[in-house]
Short mmCIF file of C-alpha atoms in Angstrom, two decimals:
data_model
loop_
_atom_site.label_atom_id
_atom_site.label_comp_id
_atom_site.label_asym_id
_atom_site.label_seq_id
_atom_site.Cartn_x
_atom_site.Cartn_y
_atom_site.Cartn_z
CA UNK A 1 45.83 19.00 128.55
CA UNK A 2 42.46 18.06 129.94
CA UNK A 3 41.06 14.60 129.39
CA UNK A 4 37.76 13.76 127.76
CA UNK A 5 36.51 10.19 127.61
CA UNK A 6 33.82 8.56 125.50
CA UNK A 7 31.95 5.37 126.11
CA UNK A 8 31.58 3.04 124.39
CA UNK A 9 34.46 3.17 121.94
CA UNK A 10 32.62 0.85 119.56
CA UNK A 11 29.01 -0.22 119.32
CA UNK A 12 27.13 -2.41 116.90
CA UNK A 13 23.38 -2.37 116.97
CA UNK A 14 20.41 -3.54 114.97
CA UNK A 15 18.41 -1.21 112.82
CA UNK A 16 15.58 0.40 114.75
CA UNK A 17 17.24 0.31 118.15
CA UNK A 18 18.58 3.27 120.11
CA UNK A 19 22.16 3.79 121.18
CA UNK A 20 23.50 6.08 123.87
CA UNK A 21 27.03 7.49 123.79
CA UNK A 22 28.54 9.16 126.83
CA UNK A 23 31.07 11.96 126.86
CA UNK A 24 32.82 12.86 130.10
CA UNK A 25 35.29 15.56 131.02
CA UNK A 26 37.46 13.86 133.60
CA UNK A 27 39.42 16.65 135.17
CA UNK A 28 37.64 19.89 134.42
CA UNK A 29 34.16 21.35 134.33
CA UNK A 30 32.89 21.66 130.80
CA UNK A 31 30.37 24.42 130.37
CA UNK A 32 30.02 23.53 126.72
CA UNK A 33 30.27 20.22 124.91
CA UNK A 34 30.17 19.61 121.19
CA UNK A 35 29.15 16.56 119.20
CA UNK A 36 30.73 15.91 115.83
CA UNK A 37 30.24 13.29 113.18
CA UNK A 38 33.10 12.12 111.03
CA UNK A 39 32.74 10.14 107.83
CA UNK A 40 35.69 8.16 106.46
CA UNK A 41 38.33 10.39 104.91
CA UNK A 42 36.21 13.43 105.61
CA UNK A 43 36.16 16.32 107.99
CA UNK A 44 34.52 16.58 111.36
CA UNK A 45 31.03 17.95 110.98
CA UNK A 46 29.54 19.72 113.96
CA UNK A 47 26.17 18.23 114.86
CA UNK A 48 25.22 20.13 117.97
CA UNK A 49 26.39 22.22 120.87
CA UNK A 50 25.21 21.57 124.38
CA UNK A 51 25.49 23.74 127.42
CA UNK A 52 25.01 22.36 130.89
CA UNK A 53 21.43 22.61 132.03
CA UNK A 54 19.99 23.90 128.78
CA UNK A 55 18.73 22.50 125.50
CA UNK A 56 21.22 21.65 122.83
CA UNK A 57 21.62 23.80 119.74
CA UNK A 58 21.59 21.73 116.57
CA UNK A 59 23.28 22.56 113.31
CA UNK A 60 21.22 22.95 110.20
CA UNK A 61 20.20 19.60 108.76
CA UNK A 62 20.66 17.62 111.99
CA UNK A 63 17.46 16.02 113.24
CA UNK A 64 17.08 16.88 116.89
CA UNK A 65 14.50 14.15 117.44
CA UNK A 66 16.88 11.57 116.08
CA UNK A 67 20.01 12.72 117.87
CA UNK A 68 18.99 13.45 121.43
CA UNK A 69 21.55 15.32 123.46
CA UNK A 70 21.51 15.72 127.21
CA UNK A 71 24.04 17.74 129.19
CA UNK A 72 22.96 17.01 132.72
CA UNK A 73 26.10 18.03 134.52
CA UNK A 74 29.32 19.94 133.98
CA UNK A 75 31.16 16.70 133.33
CA UNK A 76 28.71 14.59 131.33
CA UNK A 77 26.91 14.88 128.03
CA UNK A 78 25.11 12.07 126.25
CA UNK A 79 24.14 11.57 122.63
CA UNK A 80 21.35 9.12 121.95
CA UNK A 81 20.83 7.97 118.40
CA UNK A 82 17.17 6.96 118.29
CA UNK A 83 15.77 4.38 115.90
CA UNK A 84 19.16 3.95 114.33
CA UNK A 85 19.49 3.02 110.67
CA UNK A 86 22.50 1.94 108.60
CA UNK A 87 22.99 5.48 107.32
CA UNK A 88 23.63 6.56 110.92
CA UNK A 89 26.75 4.41 110.98
CA UNK A 90 29.63 6.77 111.55
CA UNK A 91 32.33 7.92 113.92
CA UNK A 92 30.96 10.22 116.60
CA UNK A 93 33.32 12.52 118.47
CA UNK A 94 32.65 14.80 121.39
CA UNK A 95 34.67 17.69 122.66
CA UNK A 96 34.45 19.84 125.75
CA UNK A 97 35.46 23.34 126.64
CA UNK A 98 35.14 25.65 129.59
CA UNK A 99 34.56 28.80 127.55
CA UNK A 100 32.28 30.39 124.99
CA UNK A 101 34.83 31.34 122.37
CA UNK A 102 37.10 29.37 120.10
CA UNK A 103 39.83 31.13 122.07
CA UNK A 104 39.09 28.48 124.68
CA UNK A 105 40.60 25.16 123.72
CA UNK A 106 38.31 22.27 122.89
CA UNK A 107 39.43 18.94 124.30
CA UNK A 108 38.37 15.96 122.24
CA UNK A 109 37.27 12.50 123.19
CA UNK A 110 38.64 9.45 121.36
CA UNK A 111 35.43 8.90 119.46
CA UNK A 112 32.77 6.20 119.21
CA UNK A 113 32.41 3.99 116.16
CA UNK A 114 28.73 3.20 115.57
CA UNK A 115 27.76 0.44 113.19
CA UNK A 116 24.08 -0.12 112.49
CA UNK A 117 23.23 -3.44 110.89
CA UNK B 1 30.95 31.66 106.61
CA UNK B 2 34.31 30.24 107.48
CA UNK B 3 35.82 27.26 105.70
CA UNK B 4 39.07 25.35 105.48
CA UNK B 5 40.74 23.54 102.60
CA UNK B 6 43.49 21.01 102.98
CA UNK B 7 44.62 20.30 99.41
CA UNK B 8 46.62 17.18 100.19
CA UNK B 9 44.63 14.08 101.10
CA UNK B 10 47.65 11.88 101.70
CA UNK B 11 51.36 12.58 102.08
CA UNK B 12 54.12 10.01 102.38
CA UNK B 13 57.42 11.12 103.80
CA UNK B 14 60.62 9.34 104.79
CA UNK B 15 61.64 9.30 108.41
CA UNK B 16 63.99 12.17 109.06
CA UNK B 17 62.75 14.18 106.11
CA UNK B 18 60.91 17.47 106.41
CA UNK B 19 57.13 17.71 106.28
CA UNK B 20 54.82 20.49 105.20
CA UNK B 21 51.04 20.27 105.30
CA UNK B 22 49.00 22.90 103.52
CA UNK B 23 45.97 24.69 104.87
CA UNK B 24 43.97 27.47 103.26
CA UNK B 25 41.10 29.19 104.99
CA UNK B 26 38.24 31.46 104.08
CA UNK B 27 37.14 33.97 106.68
CA UNK B 28 36.17 37.61 106.53
CA UNK B 29 38.20 38.87 109.47
CA UNK B 30 41.28 37.77 111.34
CA UNK B 31 40.72 34.12 112.10
CA UNK B 32 41.73 31.90 114.92
CA UNK B 33 43.66 29.02 113.36
CA UNK B 34 44.44 25.59 114.72
CA UNK B 35 46.22 22.40 113.81
CA UNK B 36 45.15 19.12 115.38
CA UNK B 37 46.56 15.61 115.10
CA UNK B 38 44.41 12.48 115.33
CA UNK B 39 46.02 9.15 116.01
CA UNK B 40 44.08 5.88 115.91
CA UNK B 41 42.14 5.31 119.10
CA UNK B 42 42.92 8.75 120.42
CA UNK B 43 41.12 12.04 120.41
CA UNK B 44 42.23 15.04 118.42
CA UNK B 45 45.18 16.69 120.06
CA UNK B 46 45.97 20.35 119.61
CA UNK B 47 49.39 20.87 118.05
CA UNK B 48 49.35 24.65 117.90
CA UNK B 49 47.13 27.66 117.47
CA UNK B 50 47.27 31.20 116.16
CA UNK B 51 45.22 34.06 117.53
CA UNK B 52 47.34 37.15 116.89
CA UNK B 53 50.88 38.47 117.06
CA UNK B 54 53.89 36.63 115.71
CA UNK B 55 52.85 34.85 112.55
CA UNK B 56 55.25 31.96 113.13
CA UNK B 57 53.78 29.74 115.80
CA UNK B 58 55.61 27.00 117.65
CA UNK B 59 53.74 23.97 118.83
CA UNK B 60 54.24 20.65 120.50
CA UNK B 61 56.17 17.70 119.10
CA UNK B 62 58.48 19.97 117.11
CA UNK B 63 55.79 21.38 114.83
CA UNK B 64 55.45 24.96 113.70
CA UNK B 65 53.04 26.83 111.47
CA UNK B 66 53.12 30.15 109.69
CA UNK B 67 50.13 32.43 109.23
CA UNK B 68 50.20 34.24 105.90
CA UNK B 69 47.30 36.63 105.60
CA UNK B 70 48.05 37.52 101.97
CA UNK B 71 47.76 33.86 100.99
CA UNK B 72 45.03 32.92 103.49
CA UNK B 73 47.24 30.08 104.55
CA UNK B 74 48.38 28.42 107.75
CA UNK B 75 50.80 25.69 106.70
CA UNK B 76 52.19 23.21 109.21
CA UNK B 77 55.84 22.19 109.13
CA UNK B 78 58.23 19.88 110.86
CA UNK B 79 61.94 19.79 109.98
CA UNK B 80 62.48 16.09 110.66
CA UNK B 81 59.63 13.61 111.00
CA UNK B 82 59.59 10.59 113.26
CA UNK B 83 57.70 7.37 112.65
CA UNK B 84 55.36 8.39 115.47
CA UNK B 85 54.21 11.39 113.41
CA UNK B 86 52.18 9.08 111.17
CA UNK B 87 48.61 10.23 111.79
CA UNK B 88 45.74 12.31 110.46
CA UNK B 89 46.20 16.07 110.63
CA UNK B 90 43.38 18.58 110.66
CA UNK B 91 43.46 22.31 110.18
CA UNK B 92 40.62 24.29 111.74
CA UNK B 93 39.41 27.87 111.78
CA UNK B 94 37.43 29.66 114.45
CA UNK B 95 36.51 33.20 115.34
CA UNK B 96 36.69 35.40 118.42
CA UNK B 97 32.92 35.73 118.52
CA UNK B 98 32.00 32.09 118.32
CA UNK B 99 33.05 28.80 119.83
CA UNK B 100 32.45 26.81 116.66
CA UNK B 101 35.34 25.43 114.70
CA UNK B 102 35.32 24.54 111.01
CA UNK B 103 37.63 21.70 110.10
CA UNK B 104 39.39 20.79 106.89
CA UNK B 105 39.02 17.32 105.46
CA UNK B 106 42.35 16.24 106.90
CA UNK B 107 45.68 15.04 105.56
CA UNK B 108 46.90 11.53 106.25
CA UNK B 109 50.63 11.34 106.84
CA UNK B 110 52.48 8.09 106.28
CA UNK B 111 56.07 7.81 107.41
CA UNK B 112 58.30 5.27 105.71
CA UNK B 113 61.47 3.93 107.19
#
């Protein structure tokens, strides 16, 4: 299957700072990328969907001003957690697909563990 | 709205024994169904998927799943587990009209020697 990378794999930051997480599709062009948040022992919760060259679509309850998403190219999407607080500590996972239906497989990155002190 | 329930949080199985992971979904029409495996440090990997047709689906790594519409279930099975099957398993549901997936809470599988 296709490969999706995330960087960094782990990040620790101080409360109030911003953190950027990159998601790259290495061997295919991703028209759509998804950002998920996963709490320990819980499911993946979709945060937002981003399409290349357009604004991201956020799920209900997700603060778009706090979680800035940019999908500047067909191979790169970034998630910036602004003014991070301890409650933002979580495991963030991205996925990428080349289609607009769940018929098209999503390829997942390995995730980024964010710890806010 | 679509949703997925995985009733078993944690399953321990002996190496060589059979494994069955339960998944129940809620969706108004015929769903797209998926099973993913998540190993530490790795992204979710698709094991198998069901869109239509034969209700018994074969996947990678020796896994299979059966779609039972009457029970709204899509249980995952493997006849003989290997130590490398220890991981987190997620069931997910999607639809033909949308790219969003809804995931279950996951089942952790521990394999003992």
